């Protein structure tokens, strides 16, 4: 099922201005294959916010300490246990000298699928490159509030500028499809017809059954029984008299 986006604004903003300020752990979920340029992308975000001298330090041993750190998960997962990676990130969150920790994730390369949701849970911001024109940004604020917005961007530009967009609900397409193709009438299916002709209805109404409802009385209803010629009425064992 395809997902469509529509612009909600025409105002251009730097993605770094939306994702970085006051956010320590920033997870990037990459569905496009930007990983080879992860260092270049994150360094450009730092330059936009803090100047050209701000650069990332790549993490390879889980013992690095720097103001700006970059973890490429597909590389670290081959060398370390998940608990070691989680512990390192947790320590960085407590370290006042660390300002930003970028965690770059390519889901297709993960050996353990649970890593992505766990790290996104630890993150303060989550950037997800949905396709080559759209991304989503989830930001957890210190107040406990969470914002989740979608943006349109141009991957060919050096700086990633975004315009807020609205993502169409995935259920709309299914709803429209159901409206365009209403369910068939059961009576029209199959090789037999369940409707009765006029003479069949008249014969049905004229049919007298052995049991008929008489009328409602204050003490309750009554049932009249019209015996057939074949009925064997026996006062001693009346249950055997009714052949139903």
mmCIF file of C-alpha atoms in Angstrom:
data_model
loop_
_atom_site.group_PDB
_atom_site.id
_atom_site.type_symbol
_atom_site.label_atom_id
_atom_site.label_comp_id
_atom_site.label_asym_id
_atom_site.label_seq_id
_atom_site.Cartn_x
_atom_site.Cartn_y
_atom_site.Cartn_z
ATOM 1 C CA UNK A 1 0.000 0.000 0.000
ATOM 2 C CA UNK A 2 1.548 3.336 -1.075
ATOM 3 C CA UNK A 3 1.803 6.264 1.322
ATOM 4 C CA UNK A 4 1.302 9.814 0.071
ATOM 5 C CA UNK A 5 2.526 13.107 1.508
ATOM 6 C CA UNK A 6 1.207 16.640 1.096
ATOM 7 C CA UNK A 7 2.961 19.843 2.103
ATOM 8 C CA UNK A 8 1.636 21.579 5.197
ATOM 9 C CA UNK A 9 3.966 24.569 4.935
ATOM 10 C CA UNK A 10 6.269 26.383 2.535
ATOM 11 C CA UNK A 11 8.769 27.482 5.187
ATOM 12 C CA UNK A 12 12.212 25.907 4.829
ATOM 13 C CA UNK A 13 14.014 24.844 8.006
ATOM 14 C CA UNK A 14 17.318 23.154 8.708
ATOM 15 C CA UNK A 15 16.802 19.592 9.893
ATOM 16 C CA UNK A 16 19.660 20.060 12.342
ATOM 17 C CA UNK A 17 17.809 22.964 13.971
ATOM 18 C CA UNK A 18 14.827 20.715 14.618
ATOM 19 C CA UNK A 19 16.677 17.564 15.723
ATOM 20 C CA UNK A 20 19.802 18.621 17.628
ATOM 21 C CA UNK A 21 19.164 21.369 20.214
ATOM 22 C CA UNK A 22 18.951 19.965 23.765
ATOM 23 C CA UNK A 23 18.879 16.401 22.423
ATOM 24 C CA UNK A 24 21.786 14.149 23.417
ATOM 25 C CA UNK A 25 21.126 10.744 21.804
ATOM 26 C CA UNK A 26 20.033 11.065 18.179
ATOM 27 C CA UNK A 27 19.146 7.876 16.305
ATOM 28 C CA UNK A 28 19.121 7.940 12.504
ATOM 29 C CA UNK A 29 17.150 5.120 10.866
ATOM 30 C CA UNK A 30 18.445 4.897 7.308
ATOM 31 C CA UNK A 31 16.182 3.250 4.706
ATOM 32 C CA UNK A 32 18.006 4.795 1.747
ATOM 33 C CA UNK A 33 21.625 3.698 2.076
ATOM 34 C CA UNK A 34 23.158 6.965 3.288
ATOM 35 C CA UNK A 35 25.399 5.071 5.724
ATOM 36 C CA UNK A 36 28.672 5.568 3.735
ATOM 37 C CA UNK A 37 28.110 9.323 4.149
ATOM 38 C CA UNK A 38 27.085 9.134 7.816
ATOM 39 C CA UNK A 39 30.154 11.024 9.048
ATOM 40 C CA UNK A 40 29.750 13.743 6.411
ATOM 41 C CA UNK A 41 26.030 14.178 7.131
ATOM 42 C CA UNK A 42 26.354 14.372 10.918
ATOM 43 C CA UNK A 43 29.368 16.699 10.693
ATOM 44 C CA UNK A 44 27.387 19.038 8.424
ATOM 45 C CA UNK A 45 24.604 19.123 11.034
ATOM 46 C CA UNK A 46 27.134 20.074 13.707
ATOM 47 C CA UNK A 47 28.650 22.772 11.481
ATOM 48 C CA UNK A 48 25.223 24.297 10.908
ATOM 49 C CA UNK A 49 24.582 24.556 14.635
ATOM 50 C CA UNK A 50 28.028 25.062 16.207
ATOM 51 C CA UNK A 51 30.427 26.163 13.476
ATOM 52 C CA UNK A 52 33.008 24.508 11.247
ATOM 53 C CA UNK A 53 35.202 23.318 14.120
ATOM 54 C CA UNK A 54 32.543 20.911 15.371
ATOM 55 C CA UNK A 55 33.248 17.410 14.041
ATOM 56 C CA UNK A 56 32.164 13.919 15.023
ATOM 57 C CA UNK A 57 34.394 11.237 16.498
ATOM 58 C CA UNK A 58 33.752 7.753 15.184
ATOM 59 C CA UNK A 59 33.234 5.092 17.858
ATOM 60 C CA UNK A 60 35.040 1.806 17.216
ATOM 61 C CA UNK A 61 35.973 0.452 20.666
ATOM 62 C CA UNK A 62 33.127 1.650 22.916
ATOM 63 C CA UNK A 63 35.595 3.563 25.063
ATOM 64 C CA UNK A 64 35.832 6.821 23.101
ATOM 65 C CA UNK A 65 34.999 10.067 24.865
ATOM 66 C CA UNK A 66 34.340 13.193 22.837
ATOM 67 C CA UNK A 67 31.875 16.043 22.624
ATOM 68 C CA UNK A 68 30.287 14.603 19.494
ATOM 69 C CA UNK A 69 30.207 10.841 18.904
ATOM 70 C CA UNK A 70 29.076 8.753 15.940
ATOM 71 C CA UNK A 71 28.181 5.055 16.222
ATOM 72 C CA UNK A 72 27.708 3.047 13.017
ATOM 73 C CA UNK A 73 25.629 0.181 14.354
ATOM 74 C CA UNK A 74 26.244 -2.233 11.469
ATOM 75 C CA UNK A 75 29.979 -2.110 12.269
ATOM 76 C CA UNK A 76 29.739 -2.255 16.056
ATOM 77 C CA UNK A 77 27.248 -5.116 16.076
ATOM 78 C CA UNK A 78 29.842 -7.429 14.521
ATOM 79 C CA UNK A 79 32.304 -6.798 17.349
ATOM 80 C CA UNK A 80 30.229 -6.256 20.469
ATOM 81 C CA UNK A 81 27.257 -7.724 22.286
ATOM 82 C CA UNK A 82 24.053 -5.644 22.265
ATOM 83 C CA UNK A 83 24.268 -5.148 26.044
ATOM 84 C CA UNK A 84 27.748 -3.606 25.614
ATOM 85 C CA UNK A 85 26.420 -1.128 23.055
ATOM 86 C CA UNK A 86 23.451 -0.232 25.254
ATOM 87 C CA UNK A 87 25.726 0.236 28.274
ATOM 88 C CA UNK A 88 28.073 2.533 26.360
ATOM 89 C CA UNK A 89 25.225 4.747 25.148
ATOM 90 C CA UNK A 90 23.746 4.872 28.654
ATOM 91 C CA UNK A 91 27.125 5.988 30.017
ATOM 92 C CA UNK A 92 27.355 8.695 27.349
ATOM 93 C CA UNK A 93 23.946 9.997 28.374
ATOM 94 C CA UNK A 94 25.257 10.498 31.910
ATOM 95 C CA UNK A 95 28.547 12.076 30.782
ATOM 96 C CA UNK A 96 28.254 15.868 30.922
ATOM 97 C CA UNK A 97 31.165 16.301 28.502
ATOM 98 C CA UNK A 98 29.274 14.482 25.740
ATOM 99 C CA UNK A 99 26.858 16.773 23.928
ATOM 100 C CA UNK A 100 25.568 14.590 21.077
ATOM 101 C CA UNK A 101 25.654 10.861 20.356
ATOM 102 C CA UNK A 102 24.626 9.954 16.813
ATOM 103 C CA UNK A 103 23.578 6.324 16.304
ATOM 104 C CA UNK A 104 23.298 5.391 12.613
ATOM 105 C CA UNK A 105 21.102 2.353 11.905
ATOM 106 C CA UNK A 106 20.534 0.508 8.636
ATOM 107 C CA UNK A 107 17.793 -1.944 9.532
ATOM 108 C CA UNK A 108 18.547 -4.324 6.647
ATOM 109 C CA UNK A 109 22.051 -4.894 8.034
ATOM 110 C CA UNK A 110 21.013 -5.648 11.612
ATOM 111 C CA UNK A 111 21.677 -9.142 12.894
ATOM 112 C CA UNK A 112 19.356 -8.568 15.870
ATOM 113 C CA UNK A 113 16.058 -6.884 14.860
ATOM 114 C CA UNK A 114 15.279 -5.763 18.430
ATOM 115 C CA UNK A 115 18.249 -3.361 18.389
ATOM 116 C CA UNK A 116 16.445 -0.655 16.429
ATOM 117 C CA UNK A 117 13.335 -0.301 18.637
ATOM 118 C CA UNK A 118 15.467 -0.541 21.786
ATOM 119 C CA UNK A 119 17.827 2.198 20.644
ATOM 120 C CA UNK A 120 14.932 4.359 19.465
ATOM 121 C CA UNK A 121 13.512 3.991 22.963
ATOM 122 C CA UNK A 122 16.816 5.243 24.432
ATOM 123 C CA UNK A 123 17.007 8.148 21.971
ATOM 124 C CA UNK A 124 16.005 11.759 22.509
ATOM 125 C CA UNK A 125 15.457 12.315 18.779
ATOM 126 C CA UNK A 126 14.769 9.789 16.015
ATOM 127 C CA UNK A 127 15.301 10.751 12.375
ATOM 128 C CA UNK A 128 13.910 8.247 9.859
ATOM 129 C CA UNK A 129 14.657 8.632 6.170
ATOM 130 C CA UNK A 130 11.414 7.203 4.754
ATOM 131 C CA UNK A 131 12.230 7.628 1.063
ATOM 132 C CA UNK A 132 14.326 9.912 -1.134
ATOM 133 C CA UNK A 133 12.023 12.864 -0.571
ATOM 134 C CA UNK A 134 10.533 12.370 2.885
ATOM 135 C CA UNK A 135 11.700 11.829 6.431
ATOM 136 C CA UNK A 136 10.109 11.704 9.854
ATOM 137 C CA UNK A 137 11.363 13.317 13.046
ATOM 138 C CA UNK A 138 10.380 12.179 16.518
ATOM 139 C CA UNK A 139 11.482 14.468 19.348
ATOM 140 C CA UNK A 140 11.170 13.694 23.053
ATOM 141 C CA UNK A 141 11.157 16.879 25.103
ATOM 142 C CA UNK A 142 12.350 17.325 28.676
ATOM 143 C CA UNK A 143 8.769 17.995 29.743
ATOM 144 C CA UNK A 144 7.774 14.476 28.682
ATOM 145 C CA UNK A 145 5.962 15.658 25.554
ATOM 146 C CA UNK A 146 6.664 13.862 22.277
ATOM 147 C CA UNK A 147 6.286 15.299 18.775
ATOM 148 C CA UNK A 148 6.294 13.195 15.612
ATOM 149 C CA UNK A 149 6.263 15.071 12.320
ATOM 150 C CA UNK A 150 6.926 14.341 8.652
ATOM 151 C CA UNK A 151 8.991 16.491 6.328
ATOM 152 C CA UNK A 152 9.879 16.810 2.663
ATOM 153 C CA UNK A 153 13.563 17.246 1.815
ATOM 154 C CA UNK A 154 15.957 17.379 -1.130
ATOM 155 C CA UNK A 155 18.757 14.780 -0.824
ATOM 156 C CA UNK A 156 20.842 16.467 -3.535
ATOM 157 C CA UNK A 157 21.512 19.597 -1.491
ATOM 158 C CA UNK A 158 24.519 19.872 0.812
ATOM 159 C CA UNK A 159 22.387 21.032 3.725
ATOM 160 C CA UNK A 160 19.274 19.050 4.551
ATOM 161 C CA UNK A 161 16.475 21.592 4.638
ATOM 162 C CA UNK A 162 12.964 20.393 5.343
ATOM 163 C CA UNK A 163 9.379 21.494 4.765
ATOM 164 C CA UNK A 164 6.691 20.076 7.018
ATOM 165 C CA UNK A 165 4.388 17.602 5.272
ATOM 166 C CA UNK A 166 1.312 15.605 6.140
ATOM 167 C CA UNK A 167 1.325 11.845 5.732
ATOM 168 C CA UNK A 168 -1.914 10.337 4.432
ATOM 169 C CA UNK A 169 -3.481 7.698 6.680
ATOM 170 C CA UNK A 170 -2.725 4.190 5.448
ATOM 171 C CA UNK A 171 -6.336 3.110 5.951
ATOM 172 C CA UNK A 172 -7.757 5.657 3.511
ATOM 173 C CA UNK A 173 -6.826 3.659 0.422
ATOM 174 C CA UNK A 174 -8.525 0.574 1.811
ATOM 175 C CA UNK A 175 -11.639 2.594 2.670
ATOM 176 C CA UNK A 176 -11.879 4.112 -0.802
ATOM 177 C CA UNK A 177 -11.440 0.677 -2.365
ATOM 178 C CA UNK A 178 -14.309 -0.711 -0.300
ATOM 179 C CA UNK A 179 -16.545 2.217 -1.294
ATOM 180 C CA UNK A 180 -15.772 1.750 -4.985
ATOM 181 C CA UNK A 181 -16.428 -1.992 -4.801
ATOM 182 C CA UNK A 182 -19.428 -2.559 -2.506
ATOM 183 C CA UNK A 183 -19.976 -6.115 -1.253
ATOM 184 C CA UNK A 184 -22.204 -8.210 -3.544
ATOM 185 C CA UNK A 185 -25.786 -9.051 -2.647
ATOM 186 C CA UNK A 186 -25.834 -12.625 -1.257
ATOM 187 C CA UNK A 187 -29.128 -13.256 -3.034
ATOM 188 C CA UNK A 188 -27.440 -12.743 -6.387
ATOM 189 C CA UNK A 189 -24.722 -15.321 -5.734
ATOM 190 C CA UNK A 190 -24.858 -19.023 -6.548
ATOM 191 C CA UNK A 191 -27.013 -20.949 -9.003
ATOM 192 C CA UNK A 192 -30.244 -20.963 -6.958
ATOM 193 C CA UNK A 193 -32.761 -18.236 -6.179
ATOM 194 C CA UNK A 194 -33.891 -17.685 -2.610
ATOM 195 C CA UNK A 195 -36.771 -15.288 -3.437
ATOM 196 C CA UNK A 196 -40.291 -16.791 -3.565
ATOM 197 C CA UNK A 197 -42.800 -16.239 -6.348
ATOM 198 C CA UNK A 198 -46.229 -14.754 -5.580
ATOM 199 C CA UNK A 199 -47.974 -18.127 -5.776
ATOM 200 C CA UNK A 200 -45.296 -19.660 -3.535
ATOM 201 C CA UNK A 201 -45.834 -16.932 -0.941
ATOM 202 C CA UNK A 202 -49.622 -17.512 -1.044
ATOM 203 C CA UNK A 203 -49.164 -21.274 -0.601
ATOM 204 C CA UNK A 204 -46.756 -20.695 2.296
ATOM 205 C CA UNK A 205 -49.213 -18.384 4.066
ATOM 206 C CA UNK A 206 -52.075 -20.856 3.586
ATOM 207 C CA UNK A 207 -50.109 -23.731 5.123
ATOM 208 C CA UNK A 208 -51.424 -24.753 8.545
ATOM 209 C CA UNK A 209 -48.860 -26.140 10.928
ATOM 210 C CA UNK A 210 -49.643 -28.535 13.807
ATOM 211 C CA UNK A 211 -48.614 -25.863 16.293
ATOM 212 C CA UNK A 212 -50.238 -22.420 16.071
ATOM 213 C CA UNK A 213 -50.000 -19.423 18.332
ATOM 214 C CA UNK A 214 -53.465 -18.659 19.699
ATOM 215 C CA UNK A 215 -53.348 -15.312 21.508
ATOM 216 C CA UNK A 216 -51.767 -13.566 24.451
ATOM 217 C CA UNK A 217 -53.640 -13.714 27.740
ATOM 218 C CA UNK A 218 -52.790 -12.123 31.095
ATOM 219 C CA UNK A 219 -51.771 -15.522 32.435
ATOM 220 C CA UNK A 220 -49.609 -16.298 29.405
ATOM 221 C CA UNK A 221 -49.856 -17.633 25.867
ATOM 222 C CA UNK A 222 -51.592 -20.820 24.716
ATOM 223 C CA UNK A 223 -50.652 -23.349 22.062
ATOM 224 C CA UNK A 224 -53.326 -25.305 20.232
ATOM 225 C CA UNK A 225 -52.448 -28.688 18.755
ATOM 226 C CA UNK A 226 -54.352 -30.032 15.766
ATOM 227 C CA UNK A 227 -53.795 -33.819 15.679
ATOM 228 C CA UNK A 228 -53.104 -35.591 12.414
ATOM 229 C CA UNK A 229 -54.737 -38.849 11.438
ATOM 230 C CA UNK A 230 -51.431 -40.680 11.926
ATOM 231 C CA UNK A 231 -50.953 -39.468 15.515
ATOM 232 C CA UNK A 232 -51.199 -42.193 18.166
ATOM 233 C CA UNK A 233 -52.643 -40.445 21.193
ATOM 234 C CA UNK A 234 -51.726 -42.234 24.385
ATOM 235 C CA UNK A 235 -52.663 -40.636 27.706
ATOM 236 C CA UNK A 236 -50.133 -42.754 29.622
ATOM 237 C CA UNK A 237 -47.115 -41.705 27.531
ATOM 238 C CA UNK A 238 -47.938 -38.475 25.671
ATOM 239 C CA UNK A 239 -44.288 -37.792 24.692
ATOM 240 C CA UNK A 240 -44.321 -40.615 22.161
ATOM 241 C CA UNK A 241 -47.422 -39.241 20.449
ATOM 242 C CA UNK A 242 -45.695 -36.303 18.749
ATOM 243 C CA UNK A 243 -43.642 -37.230 15.720
ATOM 244 C CA UNK A 244 -41.586 -34.116 15.075
#
